[in-house]
Tab-separated table of C-alpha atoms in Angstrom:
chain	number	residue	atom	x	y	z
A	960	UNK	CA	-0.166	0.120	0.045
A	961	UNK	CA	1.378	3.379	-0.918
A	962	UNK	CA	0.522	6.594	1.123
A	963	UNK	CA	-2.252	8.160	0.257
A	964	UNK	CA	-1.238	11.919	-0.992
A	965	UNK	CA	-3.773	14.263	-2.438
A	966	UNK	CA	-4.563	17.751	-2.462
A	967	UNK	CA	-6.959	20.333	-3.225
A	968	UNK	CA	-7.184	21.377	-7.108
A	969	UNK	CA	-8.188	24.960	-6.541
A	970	UNK	CA	-6.211	27.080	-4.843
A	971	UNK	CA	-9.588	28.897	-3.151
A	972	UNK	CA	-12.361	27.576	-1.410
A	973	UNK	CA	-15.085	29.810	-2.813
A	974	UNK	CA	-18.186	27.117	-2.588
A	975	UNK	CA	-18.932	23.857	-1.935
A	976	UNK	CA	-20.306	23.266	-5.932
A	977	UNK	CA	-16.565	23.459	-6.792
A	978	UNK	CA	-15.022	20.728	-4.833
A	979	UNK	CA	-15.063	17.003	-5.796
A	980	UNK	CA	-16.458	14.374	-3.497
A	981	UNK	CA	-12.551	13.281	-3.116
A	982	UNK	CA	-11.413	16.683	-1.956
A	983	UNK	CA	-14.788	16.763	0.396
A	984	UNK	CA	-13.089	13.524	1.795
A	985	UNK	CA	-9.595	14.800	1.976
A	986	UNK	CA	-10.870	18.178	4.072
A	987	UNK	CA	-13.102	15.732	6.475
A	988	UNK	CA	-10.126	13.633	7.120
A	989	UNK	CA	-7.701	15.937	7.527
A	990	UNK	CA	-10.184	17.651	9.867
A	991	UNK	CA	-10.170	14.763	11.961
A	992	UNK	CA	-6.128	14.862	12.860
A	993	UNK	CA	-6.758	18.769	13.476
A	994	UNK	CA	-9.221	17.597	16.008
A	995	UNK	CA	-6.759	16.216	18.096
A	996	UNK	CA	-4.583	19.137	18.090
A	997	UNK	CA	-7.318	21.027	20.070
A	998	UNK	CA	-7.139	18.568	23.033
A	999	UNK	CA	-3.162	18.740	23.445
A	1000	UNK	CA	-1.790	20.859	26.226
A	1001	UNK	CA	0.044	22.938	23.681
A	1002	UNK	CA	-2.553	23.407	21.036
A	1003	UNK	CA	-0.098	24.786	18.460
A	1004	UNK	CA	1.624	23.180	15.355
A	1005	UNK	CA	4.094	24.986	13.327
A	1006	UNK	CA	2.773	24.107	10.117
A	1007	UNK	CA	1.742	27.393	8.371
A	1008	UNK	CA	4.650	29.472	10.451
A	1009	UNK	CA	5.434	32.482	8.359
A	1010	UNK	CA	2.000	32.315	6.461
A	1011	UNK	CA	0.111	35.565	6.655
A	1012	UNK	CA	-3.471	35.314	6.943
A	1013	UNK	CA	-6.163	38.168	6.408
A	1014	UNK	CA	-9.654	38.319	7.660
A	1015	UNK	CA	-11.668	40.487	6.111
A	1016	UNK	CA	-14.953	41.216	7.847
A	1017	UNK	CA	-17.910	43.154	5.841
A	1018	UNK	CA	-20.276	41.661	8.042
A	1019	UNK	CA	-21.075	41.087	11.672
A	1020	UNK	CA	-19.534	37.517	12.936
A	1021	UNK	CA	-18.346	35.955	16.202
A	1022	UNK	CA	-18.599	32.829	15.459
A	1023	UNK	CA	-16.722	32.277	12.342
A	1024	UNK	CA	-14.372	35.018	12.748
A	1025	UNK	CA	-13.058	33.770	15.974
A	1026	UNK	CA	-13.171	30.268	14.516
A	1027	UNK	CA	-10.893	31.264	11.584
A	1028	UNK	CA	-8.494	33.020	14.109
A	1029	UNK	CA	-8.429	30.066	16.677
A	1030	UNK	CA	-7.808	28.061	13.524
A	1031	UNK	CA	-5.144	30.275	12.016
A	1032	UNK	CA	-3.070	30.459	15.305
A	1033	UNK	CA	-3.295	26.814	16.064
A	1034	UNK	CA	-1.705	26.282	12.925
A	1035	UNK	CA	0.976	29.313	13.634
A	1036	UNK	CA	-0.181	31.439	10.913
A	1037	UNK	CA	0.164	35.458	11.717
A	1038	UNK	CA	-3.037	36.606	11.226
A	1039	UNK	CA	-4.904	39.917	11.301
A	1040	UNK	CA	-8.710	40.793	11.158
A	1041	UNK	CA	-10.118	43.532	9.805
A	1042	UNK	CA	-13.606	44.470	10.422
A	1043	UNK	CA	-15.181	46.847	7.867
A	1044	UNK	CA	-16.593	49.421	10.352
A	1045	UNK	CA	-12.898	50.244	11.299
A	1046	UNK	CA	-11.215	50.278	7.961
A	1047	UNK	CA	-11.008	52.463	4.923
A	1048	UNK	CA	-14.476	50.798	3.481
A	1049	UNK	CA	-16.150	53.374	6.088
A	1050	UNK	CA	-14.094	56.113	4.108
A	1051	UNK	CA	-15.577	54.605	0.719
A	1052	UNK	CA	-13.041	52.393	-0.699
A	1053	UNK	CA	-14.142	49.849	-2.837
A	1054	UNK	CA	-13.542	45.959	-2.329
A	1055	UNK	CA	-11.385	45.599	-5.416
A	1056	UNK	CA	-9.302	48.570	-4.031
A	1057	UNK	CA	-9.239	47.449	-0.757
A	1058	UNK	CA	-8.449	44.055	-1.821
A	1059	UNK	CA	-5.252	45.444	-4.491
A	1060	UNK	CA	-3.722	47.221	-1.296
A	1061	UNK	CA	-3.876	44.583	1.050
A	1062	UNK	CA	-2.224	42.475	-2.023
A	1063	UNK	CA	0.576	44.848	-1.988
A	1064	UNK	CA	1.165	43.794	1.459
A	1065	UNK	CA	1.597	40.199	0.217
A	1066	UNK	CA	-0.711	37.742	2.636
A	1067	UNK	CA	-0.861	34.315	1.552
A	1068	UNK	CA	-4.330	33.893	2.632
A	1069	UNK	CA	-7.856	35.873	3.024
A	1070	UNK	CA	-10.509	34.851	4.701
A	1071	UNK	CA	-13.487	37.171	3.600
A	1072	UNK	CA	-17.574	37.579	4.937
A	1073	UNK	CA	-19.181	40.255	2.837
A	1074	UNK	CA	-23.138	40.811	2.323
A	1075	UNK	CA	-22.985	40.546	-1.074
A	1076	UNK	CA	-23.020	37.200	-3.303
A	1077	UNK	CA	-20.217	36.813	-5.114
A	1078	UNK	CA	-18.084	38.803	-3.433
A	1079	UNK	CA	-15.180	36.421	-2.652
A	1080	UNK	CA	-15.086	35.198	-6.149
A	1081	UNK	CA	-14.553	39.089	-7.275
A	1082	UNK	CA	-11.621	38.944	-4.507
A	1083	UNK	CA	-10.219	35.731	-6.225
A	1084	UNK	CA	-10.040	37.037	-9.637
A	1085	UNK	CA	-7.741	40.231	-8.391
A	1086	UNK	CA	-5.999	38.555	-5.759
A	1087	UNK	CA	-2.788	36.250	-5.832
A	1088	UNK	CA	-3.470	34.835	-2.503
A	1089	UNK	CA	-5.689	31.838	-1.535
A	1090	UNK	CA	-9.122	33.376	-0.982
A	1091	UNK	CA	-11.665	31.489	1.795
A	1092	UNK	CA	-15.225	32.160	1.764
A	1093	UNK	CA	-16.575	33.051	5.147
A	1094	UNK	CA	-20.090	33.302	3.862
A	1095	UNK	CA	-20.901	35.763	0.981
A	1096	UNK	CA	-24.520	37.522	0.786
A	1097	UNK	CA	-27.192	34.547	0.263
A	1098	UNK	CA	-24.798	32.356	-1.835
A	1099	UNK	CA	-22.624	29.884	0.320
A	1100	UNK	CA	-20.772	29.336	3.429
A	1101	UNK	CA	-18.570	26.490	2.602
A	1102	UNK	CA	-16.728	25.770	5.888
A	1103	UNK	CA	-20.307	25.670	8.037
A	1104	UNK	CA	-21.266	23.052	5.512
A	1105	UNK	CA	-17.953	21.061	5.987
A	1106	UNK	CA	-18.288	21.509	9.793
A	1107	UNK	CA	-21.854	20.127	9.643
A	1108	UNK	CA	-21.072	17.400	7.559
A	1109	UNK	CA	-18.300	16.451	9.815
A	1110	UNK	CA	-20.244	16.628	12.838
A	1111	UNK	CA	-22.796	14.485	11.255
A	1112	UNK	CA	-20.035	11.845	10.217
A	1113	UNK	CA	-18.674	11.706	13.898
A	1114	UNK	CA	-22.080	10.665	14.984
A	1115	UNK	CA	-23.607	8.882	12.296
A	1116	UNK	CA	-20.687	7.136	10.615
A	1117	UNK	CA	-21.355	8.810	7.438
A	1118	UNK	CA	-24.012	10.687	5.413
A	1119	UNK	CA	-24.962	8.152	2.948
A	1120	UNK	CA	-28.951	7.127	3.096
A	1121	UNK	CA	-29.666	9.757	6.027
A	1122	UNK	CA	-32.533	11.948	5.893
A	1123	UNK	CA	-31.801	15.613	6.929
A	1124	UNK	CA	-34.550	18.048	7.475
A	1125	UNK	CA	-33.453	21.687	7.322
A	1126	UNK	CA	-36.380	24.123	8.510
A	1127	UNK	CA	-35.941	28.177	8.699
A	1128	UNK	CA	-35.112	31.137	6.421
A	1129	UNK	CA	-34.431	28.898	3.447
A	1130	UNK	CA	-34.432	32.242	1.075
A	1131	UNK	CA	-31.764	34.287	2.834
A	1132	UNK	CA	-29.726	31.195	4.000
A	1133	UNK	CA	-25.906	30.895	2.597
A	1134	UNK	CA	-25.575	28.187	4.662
A	1135	UNK	CA	-28.624	25.936	3.144
A	1136	UNK	CA	-27.057	26.455	-0.447
A	1137	UNK	CA	-23.840	25.486	0.879
A	1138	UNK	CA	-25.276	22.203	2.724
A	1139	UNK	CA	-27.467	21.288	-0.042
A	1140	UNK	CA	-24.769	21.034	-2.394
A	1141	UNK	CA	-22.283	18.923	0.493
A	1142	UNK	CA	-25.110	16.566	2.023
A	1143	UNK	CA	-26.312	15.518	-1.553
A	1144	UNK	CA	-23.038	14.912	-3.042
A	1145	UNK	CA	-22.613	12.837	0.265
A	1146	UNK	CA	-25.482	10.838	-0.402
A	1147	UNK	CA	-28.029	12.238	2.079
A	1148	UNK	CA	-31.511	12.658	1.376
A	1149	UNK	CA	-32.417	16.470	2.104
A	1150	UNK	CA	-35.548	17.938	3.023
A	1151	UNK	CA	-36.162	21.472	3.167
A	1152	UNK	CA	-39.195	22.920	5.130
A	1153	UNK	CA	-40.435	26.799	5.669
A	1154	UNK	CA	-42.885	29.336	5.143
A	1155	UNK	CA	-44.130	29.338	1.567
A	1156	UNK	CA	-42.378	33.286	1.132
A	1157	UNK	CA	-39.197	31.899	2.603
A	1158	UNK	CA	-38.683	28.790	0.239
A	1159	UNK	CA	-36.469	29.931	-2.600
A	1160	UNK	CA	-37.241	28.384	-6.517
A	1161	UNK	CA	-34.753	25.940	-7.535
A	1162	UNK	CA	-34.216	23.767	-4.592
A	1163	UNK	CA	-35.006	20.489	-6.935
A	1164	UNK	CA	-31.699	21.176	-8.851
A	1165	UNK	CA	-29.982	19.790	-5.864
A	1166	UNK	CA	-32.243	16.711	-5.267
A	1167	UNK	CA	-33.970	18.327	-2.211
A	1168	UNK	CA	-37.549	18.381	-1.363
A	1169	UNK	CA	-39.397	20.845	-0.150
A	1170	UNK	CA	-42.624	21.298	1.997
A	1171	UNK	CA	-44.295	23.793	4.084
A	1172	UNK	CA	-44.971	21.125	6.669
A	1173	UNK	CA	-42.200	20.904	9.263
A	1174	UNK	CA	-44.185	17.615	10.465
A	1175	UNK	CA	-43.449	16.156	7.127
A	1176	UNK	CA	-39.571	17.132	7.036
A	1177	UNK	CA	-38.760	15.783	10.274
A	1178	UNK	CA	-40.995	12.545	10.367
A	1179	UNK	CA	-38.389	9.723	10.853
A	1180	UNK	CA	-35.308	12.211	10.069
A	1181	UNK	CA	-31.837	11.331	11.375
A	1182	UNK	CA	-30.649	15.113	11.412
A	1183	UNK	CA	-32.960	18.457	12.157
A	1184	UNK	CA	-31.229	21.462	11.049
A	1185	UNK	CA	-32.556	24.842	12.108
A	1186	UNK	CA	-32.053	28.183	10.219
A	1187	UNK	CA	-31.990	31.433	11.903
A	1188	UNK	CA	-34.785	33.896	10.530
A	1189	UNK	CA	-32.692	36.274	9.509
A	1190	UNK	CA	-34.524	39.713	9.888
A	1191	UNK	CA	-31.728	41.749	8.672
A	1192	UNK	CA	-31.836	40.304	5.264
A	1193	UNK	CA	-35.519	40.657	5.201
A	1194	UNK	CA	-36.776	43.623	2.788
A	1195	UNK	CA	-39.934	43.074	2.902
A	1196	UNK	CA	-42.846	40.993	4.861
A	1197	UNK	CA	-42.266	37.319	4.793
A	1198	UNK	CA	-43.567	36.466	8.129
A	1199	UNK	CA	-46.299	37.758	9.888
A	1200	UNK	CA	-44.679	37.617	13.202
A	1201	UNK	CA	-41.624	35.857	15.004
A	1202	UNK	CA	-44.610	34.392	17.583
A	1203	UNK	CA	-46.382	32.920	14.732
A	1204	UNK	CA	-43.241	31.658	12.820
A	1205	UNK	CA	-42.678	29.859	16.138
A	1206	UNK	CA	-45.884	28.419	16.437
A	1207	UNK	CA	-45.829	26.888	13.027
A	1208	UNK	CA	-42.231	26.361	12.454
A	1209	UNK	CA	-40.269	26.507	15.562
A	1210	UNK	CA	-38.709	23.462	16.847
A	1211	UNK	CA	-40.432	21.877	19.707
A	1212	UNK	CA	-39.729	18.823	21.758
A	1213	UNK	CA	-43.202	17.752	20.446
A	1214	UNK	CA	-42.234	17.941	16.965
A	1215	UNK	CA	-38.510	16.791	17.478
A	1216	UNK	CA	-40.421	13.581	18.657
A	1217	UNK	CA	-41.280	12.900	15.113
A	1218	UNK	CA	-37.737	12.306	14.100
A	1219	UNK	CA	-35.620	9.185	14.866
A	1220	UNK	CA	-34.996	8.926	18.633
A	1221	UNK	CA	-31.058	9.778	18.062
A	1222	UNK	CA	-31.642	12.397	15.829
A	1223	UNK	CA	-29.519	15.089	15.967
A	1224	UNK	CA	-30.237	18.853	16.531
A	1225	UNK	CA	-27.999	21.272	14.631
A	1226	UNK	CA	-28.232	24.928	14.368
A	1227	UNK	CA	-25.477	27.235	12.578
A	1228	UNK	CA	-25.981	29.912	15.119
A	1229	UNK	CA	-26.380	32.413	16.332
A	1230	UNK	CA	-29.922	31.291	18.027
A	1231	UNK	CA	-33.033	32.839	18.098
A	1232	UNK	CA	-34.484	30.969	20.925
A	1233	UNK	CA	-37.787	31.068	20.882
A	1234	UNK	CA	-38.044	31.750	17.182
A	1235	UNK	CA	-36.712	28.753	15.373
A	1236	UNK	CA	-35.683	26.671	18.350
A	1237	UNK	CA	-37.550	25.915	21.889
A	1238	UNK	CA	-34.910	26.681	24.621
A	1239	UNK	CA	-35.341	23.074	25.693
A	1240	UNK	CA	-34.293	21.457	22.273
A	1241	UNK	CA	-31.446	23.896	21.824
A	1242	UNK	CA	-30.015	22.569	25.085
A	1243	UNK	CA	-31.183	19.308	24.858
A	1244	UNK	CA	-29.696	15.776	24.683
A	1245	UNK	CA	-29.699	15.507	21.375
A	1246	UNK	CA	-28.446	18.942	20.425
A	1247	UNK	CA	-24.761	19.133	19.040
A	1248	UNK	CA	-24.852	22.811	18.050
A	1249	UNK	CA	-21.980	23.407	20.610
A	1250	UNK	CA	-19.951	20.471	19.092
A	1251	UNK	CA	-20.270	21.839	15.745
A	1252	UNK	CA	-18.802	25.331	17.086
A	1253	UNK	CA	-15.464	22.760	18.273
A	1254	UNK	CA	-15.707	21.027	15.177
A	1255	UNK	CA	-15.624	24.198	12.971
A	1256	UNK	CA	-11.968	25.029	14.350
A	1257	UNK	CA	-11.013	21.846	13.039
A	1258	UNK	CA	-12.476	22.236	9.680
A	1259	UNK	CA	-11.059	25.568	9.522
A	1260	UNK	CA	-7.439	24.286	10.101
A	1261	UNK	CA	-7.891	21.489	7.370
A	1262	UNK	CA	-8.920	23.888	5.094
A	1263	UNK	CA	-6.328	26.638	5.793
A	1264	UNK	CA	-3.709	23.781	5.978
A	1265	UNK	CA	-4.791	22.255	2.700
A	1266	UNK	CA	-4.795	25.453	0.892
A	1267	UNK	CA	-1.593	26.991	2.465
A	1268	UNK	CA	0.403	24.656	3.864
A	1269	UNK	CA	1.212	21.137	3.467
A	1270	UNK	CA	3.314	21.323	-0.122
A	1271	UNK	CA	6.465	19.470	1.281
A	1272	UNK	CA	8.016	16.394	-0.610
A	1273	UNK	CA	8.183	12.961	1.352
B	1478	UNK	CA	17.065	-4.727	-5.983
B	1479	UNK	CA	18.448	-7.086	-3.246
B	1480	UNK	CA	16.324	-7.455	-0.069
B	1481	UNK	CA	18.622	-7.028	2.738
B	1482	UNK	CA	16.178	-7.891	5.688
B	1483	UNK	CA	13.527	-10.899	5.593
B	1484	UNK	CA	10.632	-11.613	7.542
B	1485	UNK	CA	12.909	-13.948	9.859
B	1486	UNK	CA	15.752	-11.454	10.315
B	1487	UNK	CA	13.346	-8.335	10.686
B	1488	UNK	CA	11.573	-10.767	13.666
B	1489	UNK	CA	15.023	-11.415	15.218
B	1490	UNK	CA	16.290	-8.172	14.734
B	1491	UNK	CA	13.436	-7.082	16.602
B	1492	UNK	CA	13.553	-9.568	19.534
B	1493	UNK	CA	17.139	-8.631	20.131
B	1494	UNK	CA	16.122	-4.946	20.426
B	1495	UNK	CA	13.562	-5.801	22.762
B	1496	UNK	CA	16.453	-7.335	24.884
B	1497	UNK	CA	18.580	-4.422	24.697
B	1498	UNK	CA	15.663	-2.167	25.976
B	1499	UNK	CA	14.975	-3.975	28.972
B	1500	UNK	CA	18.389	-4.426	29.492
B	1501	UNK	CA	19.655	-0.560	29.048
B	1502	UNK	CA	16.499	0.652	30.973
B	1503	UNK	CA	16.915	-2.038	33.931
B	1504	UNK	CA	13.398	-3.009	33.220
B	1505	UNK	CA	10.218	-1.358	31.779
B	1506	UNK	CA	9.314	0.959	34.498
B	1507	UNK	CA	8.054	4.290	33.124
B	1508	UNK	CA	8.813	3.123	29.365
B	1509	UNK	CA	6.629	4.351	26.719
B	1510	UNK	CA	6.738	3.374	22.826
B	1511	UNK	CA	5.772	5.997	20.447
B	1512	UNK	CA	5.765	5.282	16.806
B	1513	UNK	CA	6.354	7.994	14.026
B	1514	UNK	CA	3.694	7.418	11.325
B	1515	UNK	CA	3.587	5.239	9.113
B	1516	UNK	CA	5.864	2.609	9.388
B	1517	UNK	CA	7.470	3.164	12.823
B	1518	UNK	CA	3.913	2.564	14.222
B	1519	UNK	CA	4.015	-1.324	13.723
B	1520	UNK	CA	7.493	-0.937	14.873
B	1521	UNK	CA	6.704	0.252	18.312
B	1522	UNK	CA	3.774	-2.150	18.415
B	1523	UNK	CA	5.704	-5.148	17.682
B	1524	UNK	CA	8.435	-3.923	20.410
B	1525	UNK	CA	5.584	-3.048	22.727
B	1526	UNK	CA	4.446	-6.881	22.507
B	1527	UNK	CA	7.962	-8.424	22.696
B	1528	UNK	CA	8.238	-6.338	26.098
B	1529	UNK	CA	5.305	-7.644	27.498
B	1530	UNK	CA	6.327	-11.497	26.507
B	1531	UNK	CA	9.744	-10.858	28.201
B	1532	UNK	CA	8.528	-8.521	31.155
B	1533	UNK	CA	4.943	-9.701	31.439
B	1534	UNK	CA	4.346	-5.734	31.800
B	1535	UNK	CA	2.524	-3.990	29.270
B	1536	UNK	CA	3.926	-0.670	27.988
B	1537	UNK	CA	1.864	2.008	26.766
B	1538	UNK	CA	2.220	2.850	23.157
B	1539	UNK	CA	1.247	5.685	20.971
B	1540	UNK	CA	1.704	7.175	17.230
B	1541	UNK	CA	2.760	10.464	16.224
B	1542	UNK	CA	1.938	12.268	13.046
B	1543	UNK	CA	4.821	14.741	12.185
B	1544	UNK	CA	3.865	16.188	8.844
B	1545	UNK	CA	2.815	19.359	10.400
B	1546	UNK	CA	6.443	19.652	12.111
B	1547	UNK	CA	8.273	18.823	9.035
B	1548	UNK	CA	11.290	21.762	8.237
B	1549	UNK	CA	10.485	21.354	4.247
B	1550	UNK	CA	6.438	22.071	4.440
B	1551	UNK	CA	6.728	25.171	3.145
B	1552	UNK	CA	9.867	25.164	0.950
B	1553	UNK	CA	8.766	22.734	-2.068
B	1554	UNK	CA	6.143	24.421	-3.939
B	1555	UNK	CA	5.880	21.388	-6.088
B	1556	UNK	CA	5.487	17.904	-5.219
B	1557	UNK	CA	2.778	16.017	-3.508
B	1558	UNK	CA	1.277	16.511	-0.270
B	1559	UNK	CA	1.435	14.404	2.466
B	1560	UNK	CA	-1.610	13.447	4.113
B	1561	UNK	CA	-2.470	14.595	7.900
B	1562	UNK	CA	-3.166	11.766	10.124
B	1563	UNK	CA	-4.111	11.573	13.284
B	1564	UNK	CA	-1.617	11.510	16.232
B	1565	UNK	CA	-2.818	9.377	19.246
B	1566	UNK	CA	-1.089	9.196	22.370
B	1567	UNK	CA	-3.703	8.710	25.014
B	1568	UNK	CA	-1.068	8.741	27.935
B	1569	UNK	CA	0.583	11.295	29.823
B	1570	UNK	CA	4.307	11.214	28.299
B	1571	UNK	CA	5.431	13.827	31.343
B	1572	UNK	CA	8.340	12.126	33.617
B	1573	UNK	CA	8.727	8.889	31.409
B	1574	UNK	CA	11.307	7.405	29.130
B	1575	UNK	CA	9.921	7.732	25.808
B	1576	UNK	CA	11.123	5.181	23.110
B	1577	UNK	CA	10.616	6.614	19.615
B	1578	UNK	CA	10.473	4.319	16.789
B	1579	UNK	CA	10.944	5.018	13.294
B	1580	UNK	CA	11.855	2.905	10.166
B	1581	UNK	CA	14.657	4.031	8.443
B	1582	UNK	CA	17.264	7.057	10.038
B	1583	UNK	CA	18.486	9.170	7.117
B	1584	UNK	CA	18.819	12.932	7.574
B	1585	UNK	CA	17.841	13.234	10.871
B	1586	UNK	CA	14.973	15.592	10.074
B	1587	UNK	CA	12.509	13.451	10.675
B	1588	UNK	CA	13.550	12.578	14.256
B	1589	UNK	CA	14.118	16.498	14.648
B	1590	UNK	CA	10.275	16.892	13.413
B	1591	UNK	CA	9.657	14.401	15.505
B	1592	UNK	CA	11.043	15.518	18.848
B	1593	UNK	CA	9.567	18.864	18.486
B	1594	UNK	CA	6.043	17.465	18.329
B	1595	UNK	CA	6.820	15.037	20.975
B	1596	UNK	CA	7.864	18.095	23.489
B	1597	UNK	CA	4.506	19.801	22.758
B	1598	UNK	CA	2.850	16.836	24.408
B	1599	UNK	CA	4.786	17.278	27.576
B	1600	UNK	CA	8.291	16.459	29.358
B	1601	UNK	CA	9.057	13.305	29.052
B	1602	UNK	CA	12.055	12.317	31.610
B	1603	UNK	CA	13.832	11.100	28.475
B	1604	UNK	CA	13.842	10.282	24.681
B	1605	UNK	CA	15.615	7.185	23.219
B	1606	UNK	CA	15.109	6.281	19.485
B	1607	UNK	CA	14.950	2.977	17.937
B	1608	UNK	CA	15.191	2.339	14.426
B	1609	UNK	CA	15.170	-0.442	12.189
B	1610	UNK	CA	17.486	0.545	9.281
B	1611	UNK	CA	20.476	3.389	9.903
B	1612	UNK	CA	21.497	4.159	6.174
B	1613	UNK	CA	23.632	7.257	7.357
B	1614	UNK	CA	23.934	10.611	5.701
B	1615	UNK	CA	22.867	12.545	8.861
B	1616	UNK	CA	22.197	16.471	7.865
B	1617	UNK	CA	21.734	16.713	11.827
B	1618	UNK	CA	23.431	15.738	15.001
B	1619	UNK	CA	20.951	12.996	15.614
B	1620	UNK	CA	22.039	9.388	16.288
B	1621	UNK	CA	19.695	6.089	17.181
B	1622	UNK	CA	19.966	4.016	20.498
B	1623	UNK	CA	19.146	1.170	19.235
B	1624	UNK	CA	19.902	0.104	15.298
B	1625	UNK	CA	18.524	-2.934	13.817
B	1626	UNK	CA	20.693	-2.732	10.943
B	1627	UNK	CA	23.567	-0.206	9.880
B	1628	UNK	CA	23.335	-0.071	5.893
B	1629	UNK	CA	26.064	1.944	4.141
B	1630	UNK	CA	24.543	3.519	1.449
B	1631	UNK	CA	25.048	5.978	-1.085
B	1632	UNK	CA	22.812	8.925	-1.980
B	1633	UNK	CA	21.430	7.479	-5.049
B	1634	UNK	CA	20.010	4.247	-2.860
B	1635	UNK	CA	16.652	4.013	-1.645
B	1636	UNK	CA	16.132	1.869	1.426
B	1637	UNK	CA	12.438	0.757	1.396
B	1638	UNK	CA	11.341	-1.074	4.321
B	1639	UNK	CA	7.993	-3.177	4.239
B	1640	UNK	CA	5.861	-4.083	6.920
B	1641	UNK	CA	3.147	-6.799	7.304
B	1642	UNK	CA	0.524	-4.285	8.981
B	1643	UNK	CA	0.889	-1.477	5.966
B	1644	UNK	CA	2.612	-3.463	3.341
B	1645	UNK	CA	1.283	-7.134	3.707
B	1646	UNK	CA	5.032	-8.131	3.801
B	1647	UNK	CA	8.052	-8.105	5.905
B	1648	UNK	CA	11.238	-7.019	4.230
B	1649	UNK	CA	13.865	-4.613	4.057
B	1650	UNK	CA	14.941	-3.608	0.134
B	1651	UNK	CA	17.657	-1.647	-0.934
B	1652	UNK	CA	17.354	-0.196	-4.425
B	1653	UNK	CA	20.221	1.486	-6.824
B	1654	UNK	CA	19.597	4.563	-8.482
B	1655	UNK	CA	16.515	5.708	-6.989
B	1656	UNK	CA	16.307	9.512	-7.569
B	1657	UNK	CA	15.623	11.028	-3.874
B	1658	UNK	CA	12.035	12.104	-3.987
């Protein structure tokens, strides 16, 4: 047997759709090795020593930004984080100009979160650095989907044949788009449910089944994933009230009982308790919401390492 | 490509090394094996089993992946990427005498990386190095404490260790004119 060696084909991670099943497997397998590093007394390896990573965040984020920063530091990269509010963006600089100026200082990796779909693709065209999409508008959030898949795989052994129900604000969710691409590639049967006003068209392209009945989606599910109601992206009246949403679509213990007894409850965060998820479900025994956060660091370490490090010969 | 060690020879060699370890450490108290992935791991496991047969004491055994500690990780911009695998050391190395095991000792750079990796897990009382083959050409001041076989080589030679657990067969081959990868 020869040692398996492989690497990511592309120089960026912009979306899940561009990844092959082999590349997905490589990321998840590498994340397994990275997770162990987080359990050591000294949680740091020198793999990305001398590598500069810029975290460019044009949208508020606690979890994703912290997760990337911890991942970068555990790999010994030099990191700096720029929040749009405190940068020249506030003075009217365009994304491309910001990127060109950063580029002039030769970073190796740029992690970007931006409210416009496709912003990371634009950045990738003008930059030499590896670009990692940390969420672009309503398009994709690939590392979130990868950590979700990693978490499911850890509990269920694999994804093939599992029924995954995704419930919530489907229209505005980049997490949904990345997860649809990833989960269906890995062989899961995906059901999505939400109010008719929040179900985008074209979901059948991914082979997902959509319904306005939460009960139908949750029935017999192995994984129940809740998505946040994104009021900040809603320009118009999509739901009458948050209270009504909870009544009809919120995940309660009663609704969860329709799923498999060992079904996992997941949420990408931040949680709106009492809107898309009841508190006792979020904190219940089936919830793996905090494990998702832990695994996020390992998955982001894997992505950073596979893109920016690890080009040594044996 | 001559076979320089066959299965019987490898087995006798490991048995001899196991006895040397017991002799030099005056027993197996505080000893633990750490094998360097890939082929150091089965060597560590076999030595651990031999020590248990000799002394009736179990010696903890772990495995170490050194990929992320390599000094050439960021230097070569072309070439294959080694898969990072899990390090599994489920015992504390603090205060223990660690026996670090690998298949071939060559430039010493792998061992340097392994020492760095190991120190991140704690402060062992000592680290001793066990290798199945020492082929010379050190680039760092590192030497092995237990050597299965010293094999004089030129830089053009390739030493290939095959072990049952990984390759399905036990043998060590010395190949001519293999370009260094």
